[in-house]
Amino acid sequence: MLIIFLGPPGSGKGTQAKIISASLHSKHISTGDMLREVAGSGTSLGNLIAEIMSSGKLVTDDLVNQIVQEILGKAENSANIILDGYPRTLEQAVFLDDIYTAKYLVINFQIDIDKLKQRVSRRFICKACGEIYNNALAPTKIDGVCDKCGSTEFISRADDNENALITRVEAYQQQIAKILKFYQARNNLYNVNADDTVENVAKHILEAVKNH
Ligand code: AMP
């Protein structure tokens, strides 16, 4: 089954995608991660994408649609896939609905925007394994050491700075109502309170998947 994670930046989609994909043995596809890879490639397209991403704006629908179509084309319709960070516009949602003919479920991460700002501006990521931490909400157990792999090198994301965050949240708010309406009409939308413990959010998502 395809599971779509919708939610503003910092709402916990990436963290939950890792937990749920491990639990359901599904593939985790993050368009943000894929675009960051292209952005770091040093090509002219990569440099253009890096510039757009660091400003907090959205990359064009055509480019992201093409990336997603390619990945889904390679996967079986019966495969478990978590799509994290896509769709982000109504056009992307319509595109996906056209190319993906099997059943899919949409999980909407609901959270207060002010809380988000706090989460994202304090986020840091293990350079070696990509585990996500947060100084306020989810610090490492031992200061400066990754719980998962023991690395002591961390990075923050270029698009996590305050200005870019505001732009990203605005981009999200501009589009989300239309996307939610689209999925409400298809009866495949499930709302999750993302302002809860990581364990509880994961529990609710797994319940939704089971009931779908
Ligand atoms: P994320 O890691 O999902 O927060 O994405 C980081 C950045 O990548 C976003 O702020 C956008 O610039 C870009 N991006 C990721 N997914 C999409 C998408 N579906 N459509 C357009 N831009 C995207």
PDB file of C-alpha atoms and ligand atoms in Angstrom:
ATOM      1  CA  MET A   1       0.000   0.000   0.000  1.00  0.00           C
ATOM      2  CA  LEU A   2       1.060   3.560  -0.640  1.00  0.00           C
ATOM      3  CA  ILE A   3       0.956   5.811   2.432  1.00  0.00           C
ATOM      4  CA  ILE A   4       1.299   9.546   1.985  1.00  0.00           C
ATOM      5  CA  PHE A   5       2.548  11.721   4.846  1.00  0.00           C
ATOM      6  CA  LEU A   6       1.208  15.267   4.615  1.00  0.00           C
ATOM      7  CA  GLY A   7       2.296  17.904   7.087  1.00  0.00           C
ATOM      8  CA  PRO A   8       4.251  21.108   7.526  1.00  0.00           C
ATOM      9  CA  PRO A   9       8.042  21.087   7.893  1.00  0.00           C
ATOM     10  CA  GLY A  10       9.010  19.921  11.375  1.00  0.00           C
ATOM     11  CA  SER A  11       5.752  18.081  12.070  1.00  0.00           C
ATOM     12  CA  GLY A  12       7.599  14.784  12.481  1.00  0.00           C
ATOM     13  CA  LYS A  13       7.000  13.216   9.067  1.00  0.00           C
ATOM     14  CA  GLY A  14      10.628  12.165   8.625  1.00  0.00           C
ATOM     15  CA  THR A  15      10.885  10.638  12.094  1.00  0.00           C
ATOM     16  CA  GLN A  16       7.595   8.764  11.704  1.00  0.00           C
ATOM     17  CA  ALA A  17       8.463   7.633   8.182  1.00  0.00           C
ATOM     18  CA  LYS A  18      11.543   5.886   9.577  1.00  0.00           C
ATOM     19  CA  ILE A  19       9.559   4.194  12.378  1.00  0.00           C
ATOM     20  CA  ILE A  20       6.569   3.173  10.267  1.00  0.00           C
ATOM     21  CA  SER A  21       8.659   1.971   7.328  1.00  0.00           C
ATOM     22  CA  ALA A  22      10.663  -0.251   9.684  1.00  0.00           C
ATOM     23  CA  SER A  23       7.453  -1.584  11.225  1.00  0.00           C
ATOM     24  CA  LEU A  24       5.678  -2.248   7.911  1.00  0.00           C
ATOM     25  CA  HIS A  25       8.819  -3.176   5.955  1.00  0.00           C
ATOM     26  CA  SER A  26       8.053  -0.425   3.529  1.00  0.00           C
ATOM     27  CA  LYS A  27      10.221   1.773   1.381  1.00  0.00           C
ATOM     28  CA  HIS A  28      10.589   5.357   2.589  1.00  0.00           C
ATOM     29  CA  ILE A  29      10.652   7.915  -0.197  1.00  0.00           C
ATOM     30  CA  SER A  30      11.385  11.488   0.869  1.00  0.00           C
ATOM     31  CA  THR A  31      11.313  13.977  -2.006  1.00  0.00           C
ATOM     32  CA  GLY A  32      13.232  16.429   0.216  1.00  0.00           C
ATOM     33  CA  ASP A  33      16.065  13.890   0.712  1.00  0.00           C
ATOM     34  CA  MET A  34      16.126  13.049  -2.980  1.00  0.00           C
ATOM     35  CA  LEU A  35      16.262  16.710  -3.944  1.00  0.00           C
ATOM     36  CA  ARG A  36      19.032  17.343  -1.382  1.00  0.00           C
ATOM     37  CA  GLU A  37      21.024  14.600  -3.083  1.00  0.00           C
ATOM     38  CA  VAL A  38      20.615  16.267  -6.498  1.00  0.00           C
ATOM     39  CA  ALA A  39      21.358  19.642  -4.888  1.00  0.00           C
ATOM     40  CA  GLY A  40      24.681  18.329  -3.622  1.00  0.00           C
ATOM     41  CA  SER A  41      25.690  16.868  -6.991  1.00  0.00           C
ATOM     42  CA  GLY A  42      27.489  20.000  -8.203  1.00  0.00           C
ATOM     43  CA  THR A  43      25.650  19.988 -11.565  1.00  0.00           C
ATOM     44  CA  SER A  44      23.910  23.123 -12.843  1.00  0.00           C
ATOM     45  CA  LEU A  45      20.514  21.535 -12.109  1.00  0.00           C
ATOM     46  CA  GLY A  46      21.811  20.643  -8.630  1.00  0.00           C
ATOM     47  CA  ASN A  47      22.938  24.205  -7.991  1.00  0.00           C
ATOM     48  CA  LEU A  48      19.576  25.572  -9.120  1.00  0.00           C
ATOM     49  CA  ILE A  49      17.735  23.164  -6.816  1.00  0.00           C
ATOM     50  CA  ALA A  50      20.065  24.013  -3.915  1.00  0.00           C
ATOM     51  CA  GLU A  51      19.251  27.699  -4.352  1.00  0.00           C
ATOM     52  CA  ILE A  52      15.487  27.087  -4.400  1.00  0.00           C
ATOM     53  CA  MET A  53      15.664  24.783  -1.375  1.00  0.00           C
ATOM     54  CA  SER A  54      17.743  27.105   0.752  1.00  0.00           C
ATOM     55  CA  SER A  55      15.235  29.905   0.109  1.00  0.00           C
ATOM     56  CA  GLY A  56      12.427  27.660   1.383  1.00  0.00           C
ATOM     57  CA  LYS A  57      10.479  27.817  -1.889  1.00  0.00           C
ATOM     58  CA  LEU A  58       9.115  24.793  -3.691  1.00  0.00           C
ATOM     59  CA  VAL A  59      10.880  23.091  -6.568  1.00  0.00           C
ATOM     60  CA  THR A  60       8.748  22.954  -9.750  1.00  0.00           C
ATOM     61  CA  ASP A  61       5.915  20.440  -9.971  1.00  0.00           C
ATOM     62  CA  ASP A  62       7.277  19.028 -13.246  1.00  0.00           C
ATOM     63  CA  LEU A  63      10.626  18.119 -11.750  1.00  0.00           C
ATOM     64  CA  VAL A  64       9.252  16.562  -8.558  1.00  0.00           C
ATOM     65  CA  ASN A  65       6.492  14.719 -10.454  1.00  0.00           C
ATOM     66  CA  GLN A  66       9.099  13.241 -12.767  1.00  0.00           C
ATOM     67  CA  ILE A  67      11.210  12.017  -9.825  1.00  0.00           C
ATOM     68  CA  VAL A  68       8.194  10.434  -8.105  1.00  0.00           C
ATOM     69  CA  GLN A  69       6.869   8.852 -11.300  1.00  0.00           C
ATOM     70  CA  GLU A  70      10.237   7.237 -11.930  1.00  0.00           C
ATOM     71  CA  ILE A  71      10.404   5.737  -8.437  1.00  0.00           C
ATOM     72  CA  LEU A  72       6.815   4.513  -8.384  1.00  0.00           C
ATOM     73  CA  GLY A  73       7.278   3.086 -11.884  1.00  0.00           C
ATOM     74  CA  LYS A  74      10.037   0.860 -10.542  1.00  0.00           C
ATOM     75  CA  ALA A  75       7.986  -0.368  -7.544  1.00  0.00           C
ATOM     76  CA  GLU A  76       5.208  -2.954  -7.628  1.00  0.00           C
ATOM     77  CA  ASN A  77       1.702  -1.641  -6.929  1.00  0.00           C
ATOM     78  CA  SER A  78       1.529  -4.098  -4.049  1.00  0.00           C
ATOM     79  CA  ALA A  79       4.740  -2.779  -2.443  1.00  0.00           C
ATOM     80  CA  ASN A  80       4.515  -0.826   0.802  1.00  0.00           C
ATOM     81  CA  ILE A  81       5.729   2.700   0.199  1.00  0.00           C
ATOM     82  CA  ILE A  82       5.751   5.766   2.415  1.00  0.00           C
ATOM     83  CA  LEU A  83       5.816   9.008   0.497  1.00  0.00           C
ATOM     84  CA  ASP A  84       7.127  11.786   2.715  1.00  0.00           C
ATOM     85  CA  GLY A  85       6.998  15.400   1.497  1.00  0.00           C
ATOM     86  CA  TYR A  86       4.942  14.746  -1.618  1.00  0.00           C
ATOM     87  CA  PRO A  87       2.441  15.956  -2.788  1.00  0.00           C
ATOM     88  CA  ARG A  88       2.996  19.552  -1.761  1.00  0.00           C
ATOM     89  CA  THR A  89       0.679  21.183  -4.312  1.00  0.00           C
ATOM     90  CA  LEU A  90      -2.758  20.290  -5.642  1.00  0.00           C
ATOM     91  CA  GLU A  91      -1.166  19.733  -9.068  1.00  0.00           C
ATOM     92  CA  GLN A  92       1.149  17.114  -7.553  1.00  0.00           C
ATOM     93  CA  ALA A  93      -1.787  15.458  -5.762  1.00  0.00           C
ATOM     94  CA  VAL A  94      -3.769  15.246  -9.017  1.00  0.00           C
ATOM     95  CA  PHE A  95      -0.715  13.952 -10.884  1.00  0.00           C
ATOM     96  CA  LEU A  96      -0.122  11.219  -8.308  1.00  0.00           C
ATOM     97  CA  ASP A  97      -3.792  10.224  -8.309  1.00  0.00           C
ATOM     98  CA  ASP A  98      -3.608   9.825 -12.106  1.00  0.00           C
ATOM     99  CA  ILE A  99      -0.457   7.701 -12.220  1.00  0.00           C
ATOM    100  CA  TYR A 100      -1.062   5.590  -9.107  1.00  0.00           C
ATOM    101  CA  THR A 101      -4.004   3.301  -9.707  1.00  0.00           C
ATOM    102  CA  ALA A 102      -3.875   1.154  -6.548  1.00  0.00           C
ATOM    103  CA  LYS A 103      -5.290   2.054  -3.122  1.00  0.00           C
ATOM    104  CA  TYR A 104      -3.521   4.663  -1.014  1.00  0.00           C
ATOM    105  CA  LEU A 105      -3.904   6.261   2.388  1.00  0.00           C
ATOM    106  CA  VAL A 106      -3.133   9.863   3.344  1.00  0.00           C
ATOM    107  CA  ILE A 107      -1.945  10.686   6.867  1.00  0.00           C
ATOM    108  CA  ASN A 108      -2.272  14.365   7.739  1.00  0.00           C
ATOM    109  CA  PHE A 109       0.081  15.531  10.529  1.00  0.00           C
ATOM    110  CA  GLN A 110      -1.715  18.285  12.448  1.00  0.00           C
ATOM    111  CA  ILE A 111       0.316  20.692  14.576  1.00  0.00           C
ATOM    112  CA  ASP A 112       0.301  24.289  15.791  1.00  0.00           C
ATOM    113  CA  ILE A 113       2.513  26.477  13.587  1.00  0.00           C
ATOM    114  CA  ASP A 114       4.268  28.235  16.530  1.00  0.00           C
ATOM    115  CA  LYS A 115       5.332  24.887  17.972  1.00  0.00           C
ATOM    116  CA  LEU A 116       6.737  23.987  14.613  1.00  0.00           C
ATOM    117  CA  LYS A 117       9.063  26.939  14.501  1.00  0.00           C
ATOM    118  CA  GLN A 118      10.531  25.821  17.808  1.00  0.00           C
ATOM    119  CA  ARG A 119      11.011  22.285  16.569  1.00  0.00           C
ATOM    120  CA  VAL A 120      12.652  23.104  13.288  1.00  0.00           C
ATOM    121  CA  SER A 121      15.015  25.832  14.457  1.00  0.00           C
ATOM    122  CA  ARG A 122      16.491  23.446  17.059  1.00  0.00           C
ATOM    123  CA  ARG A 123      16.839  20.466  14.762  1.00  0.00           C
ATOM    124  CA  PHE A 124      20.155  18.739  14.063  1.00  0.00           C
ATOM    125  CA  ILE A 125      20.950  15.597  12.130  1.00  0.00           C
ATOM    126  CA  CYS A 126      23.636  12.921  12.466  1.00  0.00           C
ATOM    127  CA  LYS A 127      26.020  13.342   9.538  1.00  0.00           C
ATOM    128  CA  ALA A 128      26.733   9.608   9.393  1.00  0.00           C
ATOM    129  CA  CYS A 129      23.291   7.944   9.650  1.00  0.00           C
ATOM    130  CA  GLY A 130      20.758  10.762   9.190  1.00  0.00           C
ATOM    131  CA  GLU A 131      19.053  10.302  12.573  1.00  0.00           C
ATOM    132  CA  ILE A 132      17.094  13.452  13.457  1.00  0.00           C
ATOM    133  CA  TYR A 133      17.450  15.126  16.879  1.00  0.00           C
ATOM    134  CA  ASN A 134      16.080  18.254  18.495  1.00  0.00           C
ATOM    135  CA  ASN A 135      17.745  20.204  21.321  1.00  0.00           C
ATOM    136  CA  ALA A 136      14.426  20.892  23.013  1.00  0.00           C
ATOM    137  CA  LEU A 137      12.308  17.844  22.269  1.00  0.00           C
ATOM    138  CA  ALA A 138      14.500  14.908  21.330  1.00  0.00           C
ATOM    139  CA  PRO A 139      18.151  15.423  22.327  1.00  0.00           C
ATOM    140  CA  THR A 140      20.833  12.717  22.090  1.00  0.00           C
ATOM    141  CA  LYS A 141      21.090  10.536  25.227  1.00  0.00           C
ATOM    142  CA  ILE A 142      24.795  11.364  25.562  1.00  0.00           C
ATOM    143  CA  ASP A 143      25.613  14.938  24.686  1.00  0.00           C
ATOM    144  CA  GLY A 144      27.217  15.153  21.239  1.00  0.00           C
ATOM    145  CA  VAL A 145      26.990  11.413  20.451  1.00  0.00           C
ATOM    146  CA  CYS A 146      24.448   9.888  18.059  1.00  0.00           C
ATOM    147  CA  ASP A 147      22.277   7.307  19.909  1.00  0.00           C
ATOM    148  CA  LYS A 148      21.989   5.184  16.808  1.00  0.00           C
ATOM    149  CA  CYS A 149      25.482   4.978  15.324  1.00  0.00           C
ATOM    150  CA  GLY A 150      27.824   6.630  17.849  1.00  0.00           C
ATOM    151  CA  SER A 151      29.027   9.306  15.441  1.00  0.00           C
ATOM    152  CA  THR A 152      29.956  12.674  16.913  1.00  0.00           C
ATOM    153  CA  GLU A 153      29.436  14.688  13.738  1.00  0.00           C
ATOM    154  CA  PHE A 154      26.159  16.524  13.281  1.00  0.00           C
ATOM    155  CA  ILE A 155      24.781  18.910  10.698  1.00  0.00           C
ATOM    156  CA  SER A 156      21.823  21.243  10.543  1.00  0.00           C
ATOM    157  CA  ARG A 157      19.958  21.574   7.285  1.00  0.00           C
ATOM    158  CA  ALA A 158      20.537  24.678   5.148  1.00  0.00           C
ATOM    159  CA  ASP A 159      16.769  25.015   4.764  1.00  0.00           C
ATOM    160  CA  ASP A 160      16.139  24.943   8.536  1.00  0.00           C
ATOM    161  CA  ASN A 161      17.058  28.600   9.152  1.00  0.00           C
ATOM    162  CA  GLU A 162      14.392  31.022  10.355  1.00  0.00           C
ATOM    163  CA  ASN A 163      13.696  32.896   7.082  1.00  0.00           C
ATOM    164  CA  ALA A 164      13.588  29.766   4.980  1.00  0.00           C
ATOM    165  CA  LEU A 165      11.321  28.168   7.558  1.00  0.00           C
ATOM    166  CA  ILE A 166       8.790  30.994   7.355  1.00  0.00           C
ATOM    167  CA  THR A 167       8.787  30.704   3.544  1.00  0.00           C
ATOM    168  CA  ARG A 168       8.386  26.917   3.779  1.00  0.00           C
ATOM    169  CA  VAL A 169       5.496  27.189   6.235  1.00  0.00           C
ATOM    170  CA  GLU A 170       3.816  29.794   4.023  1.00  0.00           C
ATOM    171  CA  ALA A 171       4.271  27.568   0.965  1.00  0.00           C
ATOM    172  CA  TYR A 172       2.686  24.747   2.959  1.00  0.00           C
ATOM    173  CA  GLN A 173      -0.235  26.851   4.201  1.00  0.00           C
ATOM    174  CA  GLN A 174      -0.986  28.146   0.706  1.00  0.00           C
ATOM    175  CA  GLN A 175      -1.434  24.665  -0.675  1.00  0.00           C
ATOM    176  CA  ILE A 176      -2.630  22.425   2.124  1.00  0.00           C
ATOM    177  CA  ALA A 177      -6.327  23.361   2.189  1.00  0.00           C
ATOM    178  CA  LYS A 178      -6.747  22.458  -1.485  1.00  0.00           C
ATOM    179  CA  ILE A 179      -4.855  19.185  -1.050  1.00  0.00           C
ATOM    180  CA  LEU A 180      -6.905  18.186   2.012  1.00  0.00           C
ATOM    181  CA  LYS A 181     -10.146  18.952   0.178  1.00  0.00           C
ATOM    182  CA  PHE A 182      -8.996  16.765  -2.699  1.00  0.00           C
ATOM    183  CA  TYR A 183      -8.322  13.803  -0.384  1.00  0.00           C
ATOM    184  CA  GLN A 184     -11.435  14.376   1.744  1.00  0.00           C
ATOM    185  CA  ALA A 185     -13.492  13.884  -1.411  1.00  0.00           C
ATOM    186  CA  ARG A 186     -11.671  10.587  -1.970  1.00  0.00           C
ATOM    187  CA  ASN A 187     -12.297   9.371   1.577  1.00  0.00           C
ATOM    188  CA  ASN A 188      -8.707   8.337   2.150  1.00  0.00           C
ATOM    189  CA  LEU A 189      -7.650  11.040   4.598  1.00  0.00           C
ATOM    190  CA  TYR A 190      -6.706  10.318   8.214  1.00  0.00           C
ATOM    191  CA  ASN A 191      -5.796  13.137  10.636  1.00  0.00           C
ATOM    192  CA  VAL A 192      -3.139  12.546  13.293  1.00  0.00           C
ATOM    193  CA  ASN A 193      -2.328  14.857  16.193  1.00  0.00           C
ATOM    194  CA  ALA A 194       1.387  15.398  15.545  1.00  0.00           C
ATOM    195  CA  ASP A 195       1.823  17.294  18.809  1.00  0.00           C
ATOM    196  CA  ASP A 196       2.076  14.081  20.800  1.00  0.00           C
ATOM    197  CA  THR A 197       4.875  11.705  21.777  1.00  0.00           C
ATOM    198  CA  VAL A 198       6.710   9.967  18.946  1.00  0.00           C
ATOM    199  CA  GLU A 199       5.338   6.619  20.232  1.00  0.00           C
ATOM    200  CA  ASN A 200       1.706   7.805  20.273  1.00  0.00           C
ATOM    201  CA  VAL A 201       1.883   9.346  16.824  1.00  0.00           C
ATOM    202  CA  ALA A 202       3.350   6.089  15.473  1.00  0.00           C
ATOM    203  CA  LYS A 203       0.607   4.093  17.240  1.00  0.00           C
ATOM    204  CA  HIS A 204      -2.143   6.203  15.649  1.00  0.00           C
ATOM    205  CA  ILE A 205      -0.610   5.931  12.198  1.00  0.00           C
ATOM    206  CA  LEU A 206      -0.367   2.144  12.485  1.00  0.00           C
ATOM    207  CA  GLU A 207      -4.020   2.002  13.601  1.00  0.00           C
ATOM    208  CA  ALA A 208      -5.055   4.030  10.558  1.00  0.00           C
ATOM    209  CA  VAL A 209      -3.105   1.713   8.257  1.00  0.00           C
ATOM    210  CA  LYS A 210      -4.702  -1.343   9.885  1.00  0.00           C
ATOM    211  CA  ASN A 211      -8.233   0.055   9.545  1.00  0.00           C
ATOM    212  CA  HIS A 212      -7.795   1.217   5.970  1.00  0.00           C
TER     213      HIS A 212
HETATM  214  P1  AMP B   1      11.505  18.497   3.124  1.00  0.00           P
HETATM  215  O1  AMP B   1      12.770  17.796   3.482  1.00  0.00           O
HETATM  216  O2  AMP B   1      10.401  17.562   2.742  1.00  0.00           O
HETATM  217  O3  AMP B   1      11.079  19.504   4.135  1.00  0.00           O
HETATM  218  O4  AMP B   1      11.824  19.324   1.781  1.00  0.00           O
HETATM  219  C1  AMP B   1      12.858  20.292   1.730  1.00  0.00           C
HETATM  220  C2  AMP B   1      12.698  21.187   0.509  1.00  0.00           C
HETATM  221  O5  AMP B   1      12.737  20.395  -0.692  1.00  0.00           O
HETATM  222  C3  AMP B   1      11.374  21.942   0.412  1.00  0.00           C
HETATM  223  O6  AMP B   1      11.380  23.136   1.169  1.00  0.00           O
HETATM  224  C4  AMP B   1      11.308  22.202  -1.093  1.00  0.00           C
HETATM  225  O7  AMP B   1      12.185  23.244  -1.495  1.00  0.00           O
HETATM  226  C5  AMP B   1      11.837  20.905  -1.669  1.00  0.00           C
HETATM  227  N1  AMP B   1      10.754  19.901  -1.858  1.00  0.00           N
HETATM  228  C6  AMP B   1      10.616  18.701  -1.224  1.00  0.00           C
HETATM  229  N2  AMP B   1       9.523  18.043  -1.637  1.00  0.00           N
HETATM  230  C7  AMP B   1       8.949  18.847  -2.573  1.00  0.00           C
HETATM  231  C8  AMP B   1       7.774  18.746  -3.359  1.00  0.00           C
HETATM  232  N3  AMP B   1       6.950  17.675  -3.263  1.00  0.00           N
HETATM  233  N4  AMP B   1       7.481  19.762  -4.204  1.00  0.00           N
HETATM  234  C9  AMP B   1       8.283  20.846  -4.322  1.00  0.00           C
HETATM  235  N5  AMP B   1       9.402  21.027  -3.595  1.00  0.00           N
HETATM  236  C10 AMP B   1       9.745  20.030  -2.727  1.00  0.00           C
END
